[in-house]
Short mmCIF file of C-alpha atoms and ligand atoms in Angstrom, two decimals:
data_model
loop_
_atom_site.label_atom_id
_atom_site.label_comp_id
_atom_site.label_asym_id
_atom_site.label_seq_id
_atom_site.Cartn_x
_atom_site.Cartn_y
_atom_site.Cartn_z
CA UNK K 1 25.33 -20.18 5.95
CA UNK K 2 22.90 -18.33 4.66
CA UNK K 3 19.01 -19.31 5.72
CA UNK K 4 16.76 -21.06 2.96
CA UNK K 5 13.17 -19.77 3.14
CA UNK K 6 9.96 -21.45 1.80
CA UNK K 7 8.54 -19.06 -0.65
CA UNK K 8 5.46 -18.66 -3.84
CA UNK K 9 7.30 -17.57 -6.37
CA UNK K 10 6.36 -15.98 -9.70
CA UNK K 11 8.28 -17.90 -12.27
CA UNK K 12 7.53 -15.91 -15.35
CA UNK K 13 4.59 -13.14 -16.42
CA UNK K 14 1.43 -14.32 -16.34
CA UNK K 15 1.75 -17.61 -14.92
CA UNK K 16 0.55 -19.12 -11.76
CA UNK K 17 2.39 -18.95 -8.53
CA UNK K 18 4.25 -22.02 -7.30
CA UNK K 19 5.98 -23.00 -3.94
CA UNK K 20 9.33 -22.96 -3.82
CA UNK K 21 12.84 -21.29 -1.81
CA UNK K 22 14.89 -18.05 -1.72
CA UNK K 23 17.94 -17.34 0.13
CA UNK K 24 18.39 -15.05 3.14
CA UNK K 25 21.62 -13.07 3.73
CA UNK K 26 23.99 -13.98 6.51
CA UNK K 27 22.64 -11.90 9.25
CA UNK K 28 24.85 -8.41 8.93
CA UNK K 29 26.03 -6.65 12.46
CA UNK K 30 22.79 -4.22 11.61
CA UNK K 31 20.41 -6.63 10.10
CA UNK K 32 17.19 -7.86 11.19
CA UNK K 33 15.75 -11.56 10.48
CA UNK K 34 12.41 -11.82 10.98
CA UNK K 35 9.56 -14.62 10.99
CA UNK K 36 7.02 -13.74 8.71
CA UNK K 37 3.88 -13.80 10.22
CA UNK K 38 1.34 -12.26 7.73
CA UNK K 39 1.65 -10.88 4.43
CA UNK K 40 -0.97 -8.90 2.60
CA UNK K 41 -1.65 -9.23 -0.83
CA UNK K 42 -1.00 -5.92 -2.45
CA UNK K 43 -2.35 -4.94 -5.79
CA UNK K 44 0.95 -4.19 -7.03
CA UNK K 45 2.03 -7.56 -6.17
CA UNK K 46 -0.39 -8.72 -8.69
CA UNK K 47 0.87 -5.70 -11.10
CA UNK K 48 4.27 -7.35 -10.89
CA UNK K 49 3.67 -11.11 -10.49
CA UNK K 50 1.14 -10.39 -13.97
CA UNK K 51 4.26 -8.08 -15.91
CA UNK K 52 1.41 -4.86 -16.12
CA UNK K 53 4.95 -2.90 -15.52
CA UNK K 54 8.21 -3.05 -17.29
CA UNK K 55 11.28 -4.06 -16.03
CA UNK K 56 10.47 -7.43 -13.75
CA UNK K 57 13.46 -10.07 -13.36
CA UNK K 58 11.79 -13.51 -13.13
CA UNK K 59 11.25 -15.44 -10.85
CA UNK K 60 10.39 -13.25 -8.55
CA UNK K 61 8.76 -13.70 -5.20
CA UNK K 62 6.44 -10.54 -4.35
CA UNK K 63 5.04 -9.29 -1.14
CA UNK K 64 5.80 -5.63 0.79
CA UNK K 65 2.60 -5.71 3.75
CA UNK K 66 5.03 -8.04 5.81
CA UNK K 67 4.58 -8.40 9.84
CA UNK K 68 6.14 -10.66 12.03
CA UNK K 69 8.43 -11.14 14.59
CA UNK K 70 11.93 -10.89 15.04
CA UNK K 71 14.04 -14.17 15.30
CA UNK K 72 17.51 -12.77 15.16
CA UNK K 73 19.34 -9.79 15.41
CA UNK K 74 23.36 -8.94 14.06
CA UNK K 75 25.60 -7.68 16.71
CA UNK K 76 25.42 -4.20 16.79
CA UNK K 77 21.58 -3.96 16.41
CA UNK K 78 20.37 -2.18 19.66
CA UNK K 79 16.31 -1.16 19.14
CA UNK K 80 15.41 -4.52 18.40
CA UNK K 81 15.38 -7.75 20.03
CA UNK K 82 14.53 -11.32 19.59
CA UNK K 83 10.38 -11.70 19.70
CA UNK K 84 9.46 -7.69 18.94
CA UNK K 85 6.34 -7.34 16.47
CA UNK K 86 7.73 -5.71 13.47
CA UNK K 87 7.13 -4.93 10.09
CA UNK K 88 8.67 -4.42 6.59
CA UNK K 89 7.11 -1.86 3.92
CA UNK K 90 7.75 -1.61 0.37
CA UNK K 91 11.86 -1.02 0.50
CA UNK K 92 14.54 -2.16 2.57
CA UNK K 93 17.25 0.19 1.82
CA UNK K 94 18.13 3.23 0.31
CA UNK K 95 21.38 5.51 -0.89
CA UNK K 96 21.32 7.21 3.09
CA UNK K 97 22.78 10.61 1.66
CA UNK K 98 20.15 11.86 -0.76
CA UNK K 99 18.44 14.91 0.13
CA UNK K 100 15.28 13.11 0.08
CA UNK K 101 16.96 10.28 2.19
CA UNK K 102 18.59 12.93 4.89
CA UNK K 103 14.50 13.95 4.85
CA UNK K 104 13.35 10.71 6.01
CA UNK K 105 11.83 9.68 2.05
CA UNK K 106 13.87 7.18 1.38
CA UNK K 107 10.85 6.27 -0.87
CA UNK K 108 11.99 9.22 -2.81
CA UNK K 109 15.69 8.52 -2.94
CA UNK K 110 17.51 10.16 -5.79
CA UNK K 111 19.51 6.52 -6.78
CA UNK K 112 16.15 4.73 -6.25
CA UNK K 113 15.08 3.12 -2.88
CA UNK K 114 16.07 -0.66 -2.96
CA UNK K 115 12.47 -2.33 -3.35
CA UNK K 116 11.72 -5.37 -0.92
CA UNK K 117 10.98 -7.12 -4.33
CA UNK K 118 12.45 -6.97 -7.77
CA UNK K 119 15.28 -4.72 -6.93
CA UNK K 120 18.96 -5.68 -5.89
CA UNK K 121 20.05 -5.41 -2.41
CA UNK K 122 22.94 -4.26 -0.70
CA UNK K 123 24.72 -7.37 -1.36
CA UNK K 124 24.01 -7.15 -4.92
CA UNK K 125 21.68 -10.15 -5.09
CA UNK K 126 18.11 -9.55 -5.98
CA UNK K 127 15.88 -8.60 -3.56
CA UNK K 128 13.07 -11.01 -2.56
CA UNK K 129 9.39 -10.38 -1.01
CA UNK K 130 7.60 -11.47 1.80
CA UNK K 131 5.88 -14.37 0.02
CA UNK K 132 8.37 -16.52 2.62
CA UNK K 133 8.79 -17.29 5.89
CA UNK K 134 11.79 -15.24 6.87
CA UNK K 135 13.28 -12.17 5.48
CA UNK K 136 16.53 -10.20 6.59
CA UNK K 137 16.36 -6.79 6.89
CA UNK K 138 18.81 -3.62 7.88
CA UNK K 139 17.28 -2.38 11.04
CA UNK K 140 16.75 0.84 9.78
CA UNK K 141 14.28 -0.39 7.27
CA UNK K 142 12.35 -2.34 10.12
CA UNK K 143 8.83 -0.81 11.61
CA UNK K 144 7.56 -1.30 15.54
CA UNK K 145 4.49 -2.73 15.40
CA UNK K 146 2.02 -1.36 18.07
CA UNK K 147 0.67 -3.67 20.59
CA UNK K 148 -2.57 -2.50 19.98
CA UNK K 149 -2.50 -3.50 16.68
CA UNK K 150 -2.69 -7.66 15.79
CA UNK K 151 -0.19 -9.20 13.27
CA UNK K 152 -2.74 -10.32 10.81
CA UNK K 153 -4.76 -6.24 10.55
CA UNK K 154 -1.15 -4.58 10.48
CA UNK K 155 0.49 -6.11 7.66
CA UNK K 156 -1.43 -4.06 5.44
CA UNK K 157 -0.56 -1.32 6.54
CA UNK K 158 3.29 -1.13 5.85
CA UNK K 159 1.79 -0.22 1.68
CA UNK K 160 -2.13 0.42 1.81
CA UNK K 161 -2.26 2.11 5.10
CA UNK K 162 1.35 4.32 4.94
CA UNK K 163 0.46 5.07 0.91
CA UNK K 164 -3.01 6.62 1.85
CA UNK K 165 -1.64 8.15 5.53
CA UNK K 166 1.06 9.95 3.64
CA UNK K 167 -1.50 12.22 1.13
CA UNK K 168 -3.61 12.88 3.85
CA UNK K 169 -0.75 14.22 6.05
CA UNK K 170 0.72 16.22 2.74
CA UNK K 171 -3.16 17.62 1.72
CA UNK K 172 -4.05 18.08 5.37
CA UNK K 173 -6.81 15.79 5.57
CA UNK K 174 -8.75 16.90 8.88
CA UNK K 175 -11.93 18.76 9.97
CA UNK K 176 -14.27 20.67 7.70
CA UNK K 177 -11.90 19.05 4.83
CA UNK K 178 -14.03 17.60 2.16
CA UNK K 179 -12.06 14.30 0.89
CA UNK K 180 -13.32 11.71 -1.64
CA UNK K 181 -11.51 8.65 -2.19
CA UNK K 182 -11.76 6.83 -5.80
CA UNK K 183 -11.74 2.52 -4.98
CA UNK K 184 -12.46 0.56 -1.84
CA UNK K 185 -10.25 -1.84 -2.14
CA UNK K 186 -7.32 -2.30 -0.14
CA UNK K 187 -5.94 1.31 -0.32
CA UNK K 188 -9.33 2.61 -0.15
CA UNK K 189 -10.56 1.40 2.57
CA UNK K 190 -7.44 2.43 5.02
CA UNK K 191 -7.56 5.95 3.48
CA UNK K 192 -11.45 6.02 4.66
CA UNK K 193 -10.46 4.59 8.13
CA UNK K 194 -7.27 7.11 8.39
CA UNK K 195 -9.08 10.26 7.16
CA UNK K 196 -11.81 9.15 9.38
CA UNK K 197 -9.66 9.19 12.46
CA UNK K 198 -8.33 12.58 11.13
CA UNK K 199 -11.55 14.20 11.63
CA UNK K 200 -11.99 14.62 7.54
CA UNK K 201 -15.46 14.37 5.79
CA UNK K 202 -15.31 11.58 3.55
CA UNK K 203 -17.20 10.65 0.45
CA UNK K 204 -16.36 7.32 -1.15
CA UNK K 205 -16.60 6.73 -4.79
CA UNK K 206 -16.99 3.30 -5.91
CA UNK K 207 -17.85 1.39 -8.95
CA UNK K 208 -21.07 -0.09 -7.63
CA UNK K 209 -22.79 0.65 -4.08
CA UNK K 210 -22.00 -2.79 -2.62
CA UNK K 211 -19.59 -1.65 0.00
CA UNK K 212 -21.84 1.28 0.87
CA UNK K 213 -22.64 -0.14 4.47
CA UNK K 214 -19.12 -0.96 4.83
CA UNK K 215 -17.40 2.34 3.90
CA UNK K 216 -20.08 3.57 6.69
CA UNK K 217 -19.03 1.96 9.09
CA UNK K 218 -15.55 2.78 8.39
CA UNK K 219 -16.11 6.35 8.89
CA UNK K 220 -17.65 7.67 5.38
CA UNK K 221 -20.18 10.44 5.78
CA UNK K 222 -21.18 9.54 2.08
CA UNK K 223 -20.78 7.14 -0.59
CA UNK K 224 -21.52 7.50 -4.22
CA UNK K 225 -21.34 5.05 -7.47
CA UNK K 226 -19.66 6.40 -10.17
CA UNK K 227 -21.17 3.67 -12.62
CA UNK K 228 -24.44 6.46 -12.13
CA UNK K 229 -23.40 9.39 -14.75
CA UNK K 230 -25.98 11.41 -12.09
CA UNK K 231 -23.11 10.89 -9.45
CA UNK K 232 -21.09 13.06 -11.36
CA UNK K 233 -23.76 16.17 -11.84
CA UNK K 234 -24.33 15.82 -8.28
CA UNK K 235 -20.84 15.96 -6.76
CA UNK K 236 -19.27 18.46 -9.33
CA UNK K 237 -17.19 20.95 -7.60
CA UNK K 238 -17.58 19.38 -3.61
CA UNK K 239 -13.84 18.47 -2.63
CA UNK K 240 -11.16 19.64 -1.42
CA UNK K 241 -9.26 16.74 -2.08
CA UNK K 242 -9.76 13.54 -3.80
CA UNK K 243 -7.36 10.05 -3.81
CA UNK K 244 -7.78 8.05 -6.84
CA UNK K 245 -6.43 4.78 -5.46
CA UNK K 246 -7.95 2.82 -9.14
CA UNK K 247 -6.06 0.14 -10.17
CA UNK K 248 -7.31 0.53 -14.08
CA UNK K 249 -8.13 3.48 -16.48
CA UNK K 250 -10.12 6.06 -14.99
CA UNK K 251 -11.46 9.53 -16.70
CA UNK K 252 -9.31 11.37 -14.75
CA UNK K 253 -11.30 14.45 -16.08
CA UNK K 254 -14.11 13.50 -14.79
CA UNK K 255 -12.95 13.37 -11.49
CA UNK K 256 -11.05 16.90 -11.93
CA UNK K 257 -14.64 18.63 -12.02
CA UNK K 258 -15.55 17.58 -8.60
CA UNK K 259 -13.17 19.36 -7.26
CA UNK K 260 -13.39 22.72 -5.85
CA UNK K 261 -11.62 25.54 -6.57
CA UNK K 262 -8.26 24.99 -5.64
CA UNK K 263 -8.49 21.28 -4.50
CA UNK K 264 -6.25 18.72 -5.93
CA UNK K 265 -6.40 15.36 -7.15
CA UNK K 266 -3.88 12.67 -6.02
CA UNK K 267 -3.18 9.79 -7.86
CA UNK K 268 -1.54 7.12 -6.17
CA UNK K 269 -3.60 3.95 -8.37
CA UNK K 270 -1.19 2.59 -10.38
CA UNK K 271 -3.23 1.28 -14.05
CA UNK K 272 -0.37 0.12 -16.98
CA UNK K 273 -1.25 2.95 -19.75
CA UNK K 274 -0.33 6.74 -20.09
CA UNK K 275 -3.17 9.49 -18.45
CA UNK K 276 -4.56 11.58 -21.00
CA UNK K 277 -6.35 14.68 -19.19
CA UNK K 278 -7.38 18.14 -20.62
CA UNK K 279 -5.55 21.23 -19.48
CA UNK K 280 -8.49 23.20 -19.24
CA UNK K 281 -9.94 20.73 -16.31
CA UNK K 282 -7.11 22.10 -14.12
CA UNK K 283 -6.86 25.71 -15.33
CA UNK K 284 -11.06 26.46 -14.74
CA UNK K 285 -10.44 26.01 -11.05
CA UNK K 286 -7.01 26.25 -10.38
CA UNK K 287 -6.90 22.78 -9.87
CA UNK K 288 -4.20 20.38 -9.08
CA UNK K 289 -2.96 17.11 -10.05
CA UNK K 290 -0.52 15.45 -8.14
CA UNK K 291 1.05 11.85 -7.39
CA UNK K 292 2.13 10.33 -3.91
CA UNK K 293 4.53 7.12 -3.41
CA UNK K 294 4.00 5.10 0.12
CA UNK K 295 5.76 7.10 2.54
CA UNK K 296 9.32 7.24 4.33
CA UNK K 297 10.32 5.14 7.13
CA UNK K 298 9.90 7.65 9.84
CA UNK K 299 6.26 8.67 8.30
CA UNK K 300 5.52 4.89 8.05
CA UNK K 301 6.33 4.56 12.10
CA UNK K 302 4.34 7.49 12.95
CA UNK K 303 1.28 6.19 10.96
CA UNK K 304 1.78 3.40 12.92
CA UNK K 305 2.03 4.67 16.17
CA UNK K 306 -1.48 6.60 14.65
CA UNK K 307 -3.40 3.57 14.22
CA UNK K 308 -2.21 1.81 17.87
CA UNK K 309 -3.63 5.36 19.40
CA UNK K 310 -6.39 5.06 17.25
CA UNK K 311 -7.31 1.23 17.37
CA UNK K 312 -7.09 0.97 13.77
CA UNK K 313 -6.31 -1.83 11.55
CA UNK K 314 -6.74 -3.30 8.36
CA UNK K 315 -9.77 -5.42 7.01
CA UNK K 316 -8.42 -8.93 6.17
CA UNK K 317 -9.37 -12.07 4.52
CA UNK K 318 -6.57 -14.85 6.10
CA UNK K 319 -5.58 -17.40 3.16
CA UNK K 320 -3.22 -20.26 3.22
CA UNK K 321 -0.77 -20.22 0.37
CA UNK K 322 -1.86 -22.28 -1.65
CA UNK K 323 -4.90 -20.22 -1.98
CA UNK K 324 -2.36 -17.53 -3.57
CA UNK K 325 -3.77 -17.47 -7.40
CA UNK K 326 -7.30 -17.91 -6.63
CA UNK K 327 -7.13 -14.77 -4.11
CA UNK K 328 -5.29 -13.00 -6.94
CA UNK K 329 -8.34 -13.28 -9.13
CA UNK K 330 -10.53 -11.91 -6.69
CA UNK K 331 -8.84 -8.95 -6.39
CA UNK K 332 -8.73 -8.31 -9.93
CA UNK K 333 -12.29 -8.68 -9.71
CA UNK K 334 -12.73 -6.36 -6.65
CA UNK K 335 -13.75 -9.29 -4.93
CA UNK K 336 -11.66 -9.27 -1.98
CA UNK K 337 -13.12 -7.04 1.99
CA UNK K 338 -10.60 -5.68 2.18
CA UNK K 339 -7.32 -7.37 1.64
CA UNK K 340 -5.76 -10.53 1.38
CA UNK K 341 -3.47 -11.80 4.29
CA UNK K 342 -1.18 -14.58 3.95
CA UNK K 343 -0.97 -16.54 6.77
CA UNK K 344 3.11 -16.81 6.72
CA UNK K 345 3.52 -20.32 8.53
CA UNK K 346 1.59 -22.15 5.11
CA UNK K 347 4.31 -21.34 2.82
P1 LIG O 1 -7.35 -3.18 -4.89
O1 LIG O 1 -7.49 -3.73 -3.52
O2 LIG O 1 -7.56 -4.04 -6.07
O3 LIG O 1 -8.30 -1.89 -4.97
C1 LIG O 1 -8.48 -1.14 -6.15
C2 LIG O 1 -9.94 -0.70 -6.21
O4 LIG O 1 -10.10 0.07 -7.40
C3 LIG O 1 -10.93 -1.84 -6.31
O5 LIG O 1 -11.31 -2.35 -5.08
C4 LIG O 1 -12.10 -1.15 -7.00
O6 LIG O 1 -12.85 -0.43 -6.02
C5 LIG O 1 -11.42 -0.13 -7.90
N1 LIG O 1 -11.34 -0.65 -9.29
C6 LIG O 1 -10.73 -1.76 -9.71
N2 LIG O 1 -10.85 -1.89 -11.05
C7 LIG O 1 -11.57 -0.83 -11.47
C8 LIG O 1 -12.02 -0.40 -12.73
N3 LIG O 1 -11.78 -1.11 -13.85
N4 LIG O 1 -12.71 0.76 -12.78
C9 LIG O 1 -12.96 1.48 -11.67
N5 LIG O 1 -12.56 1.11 -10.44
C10 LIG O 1 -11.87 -0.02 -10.35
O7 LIG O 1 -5.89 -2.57 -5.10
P2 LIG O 1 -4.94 -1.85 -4.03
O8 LIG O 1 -4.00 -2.85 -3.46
O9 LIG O 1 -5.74 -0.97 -3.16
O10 LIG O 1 -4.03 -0.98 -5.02
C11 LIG O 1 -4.63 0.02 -5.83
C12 LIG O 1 -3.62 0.59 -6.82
O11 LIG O 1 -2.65 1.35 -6.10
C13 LIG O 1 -2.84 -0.45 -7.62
O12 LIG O 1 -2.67 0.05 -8.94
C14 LIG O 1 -1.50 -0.50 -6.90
O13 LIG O 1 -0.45 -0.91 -7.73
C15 LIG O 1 -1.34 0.96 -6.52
N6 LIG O 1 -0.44 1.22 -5.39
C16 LIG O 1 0.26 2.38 -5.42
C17 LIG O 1 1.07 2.72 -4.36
C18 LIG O 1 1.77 4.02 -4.36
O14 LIG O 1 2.74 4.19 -3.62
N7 LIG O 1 1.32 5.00 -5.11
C19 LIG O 1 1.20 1.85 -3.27
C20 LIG O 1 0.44 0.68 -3.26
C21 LIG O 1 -0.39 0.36 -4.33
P3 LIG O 1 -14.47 -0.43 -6.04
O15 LIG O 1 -14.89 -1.85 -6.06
O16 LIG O 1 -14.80 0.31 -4.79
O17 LIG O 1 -14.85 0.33 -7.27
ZN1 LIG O 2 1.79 -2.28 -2.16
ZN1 LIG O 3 18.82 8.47 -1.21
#
């Protein structure tokens, strides 16, 4: 019999969230079942729930920050067991035999990882999100979660905290490396804690300076508004590397001219429209442009692992569900320090 969950589920774009079910798999020999504990509220949850991005099958319950703990396991599951802290990122499968699989980036795979939401799973239903109580998982999709690290301030990082871990691993975020980061919102404010850790010099860039003392005390050596055209005279040329992590339009050439000969600009933000850059914004320092998708499962343990050593965790806000479509609002309206985090047991 397969398990009913409670869920919120999106019913169609652009209307409100509403409780409801969704239907677990019979637990596989390698599958996991967990009990949700605390989901985060993603931006691209919003993206989705909203229809900002083509392709959505409604209804569709959202949510890939998931952490809980495990309340089954299928037979021939070995590395977990009944009441382990684990986690579930932004897919739960993937084609296995891709080169960027057999790499360990699954998010990369050639035939398209199998999102946690709005995707179809292995047993060709569609996949559902952690907006529920329980999800099933294979194993090999499911994360450790460090017992350093509570429940509630690791959720977030199975998107925010792997999607900003994995450019600063690729870029080489560390000492004497000059690293801006574009939004302090929920992305934002892991990359300044995780580049902090790393030893990097961070600036942040933000629309206003209301999270100055904040981004501070997360590790920023500087912070900067970008609403101030001044901001950009002052800073033109300074990084080595800057993460745009903007969930709307930005001039991207703007940005380009602060960095440095050579440095490169990663977008990982995700706004509805098409870019439009100039050439010569790269070509008069060499720079580079580049894009970066969450991370692969074996990167998404090890940033883990990283924030247990490090005692690092996310920012949160706890809501009960029900508080769903209010909380949604405030993160459109960058209204949120620093994310969201569905307490699990109130769906
Ligand atoms: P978020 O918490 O809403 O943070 C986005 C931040 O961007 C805001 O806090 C705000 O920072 C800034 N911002 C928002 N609107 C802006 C505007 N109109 N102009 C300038 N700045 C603006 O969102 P998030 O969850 O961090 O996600 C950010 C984006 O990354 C979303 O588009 C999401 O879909 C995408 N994403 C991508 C990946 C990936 O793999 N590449 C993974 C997860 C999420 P300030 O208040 O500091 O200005
Ligand atoms: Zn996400
Ligand atoms: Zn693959």
């Amino acid at each position: 019999m397969p398990t009913v969950a409670r869920a919120y589920v999106a019913p169609s774009p652009g209307t409100d969230l509403a409780p409801g079910t969704v239907e677990r798999r019979d637990l596989g020999d390698f599958d996991v079942m967990i009990a949700n504990r605390f989901v985060g509220i993603c931006h691209s949850d919003i993206h989705t729930a909203r229809g900002d991005w083509e392709s959505v099958n409604y209804p569709v319950v959202v949510g890939h920050e998931i952490a809980g703990v495990v309340e089954a396991v299928g037979d021939l599951v070995t590395r977990y067991a009944v009441g382990d802290r684990v986690g579930v990122g932004c897919f739960v499968d993937s084609c296995r035999e891709c080169s960027s699989c057999r790499a360990g980036e699954e998010q990369y795979c050639h035939k398209g990882a199998t999102s946690t939401y709005n995707s179809f799973g292995c047993d060709g239903l569609p996949t559902a999100g952690g907006y529920s109580t329980h999800i099933v998982v294979d194993h090999n999709y499911v994360l450790r979660i460090p017992d350093g690290v509570r429940l509630e301030a690791a959720a977030p990082l199975l998107c925010a905290g792997i999607t900003m871990y994995s450019p600063l691993r690729t870029w080489r975020a560390g000492p004497r490396k000059r690293v801006a980061i574009v939004g302090m919102g929920g992305l934002g404010h892991m990359g300044v804690k995780l580049a902090s850790a790393m030893g990097a010099e961070i600036t942040v860039l933000s629309q206003s300076l209301k999270k100055q003392e904040d981004a501070l005390r997360f590790g920023a050596t500087s912070y900067y508004a970008t609403s101030e055209p001044a901001t950009f005279e002052y800073l033109k040329g300074q990084f080595d590397l800057i993460i745009n992590t903007v969930s709307a339009d930005i001039e991207v050439d703007a940005y380009l001219s602060l960095l440095a000969l050579g440095g490169t600009m990663v977008l990982v933000g995700l706004p509805s429209k098409p870019l439009s850059q100039r050439a010569w914004s790269l070509i008069e320092m060499r720079r580079n442009l580049a894009g970066s998708k969450m991370g692969g499962i074996r990167q998404t343990q090890e940033m883990l692992d990283f924030c247990g050593a490090h005692g690092l965790g996310a920012e949160v806000e706890i809501i009960r569900a029900e508080q769903i479509n209010e909380a949604f609002q405030q993160v459109l309206a960058s209204d949120v320090r620093y994310r969201f985090v569905i307490d699990a047991e109130t769906f």
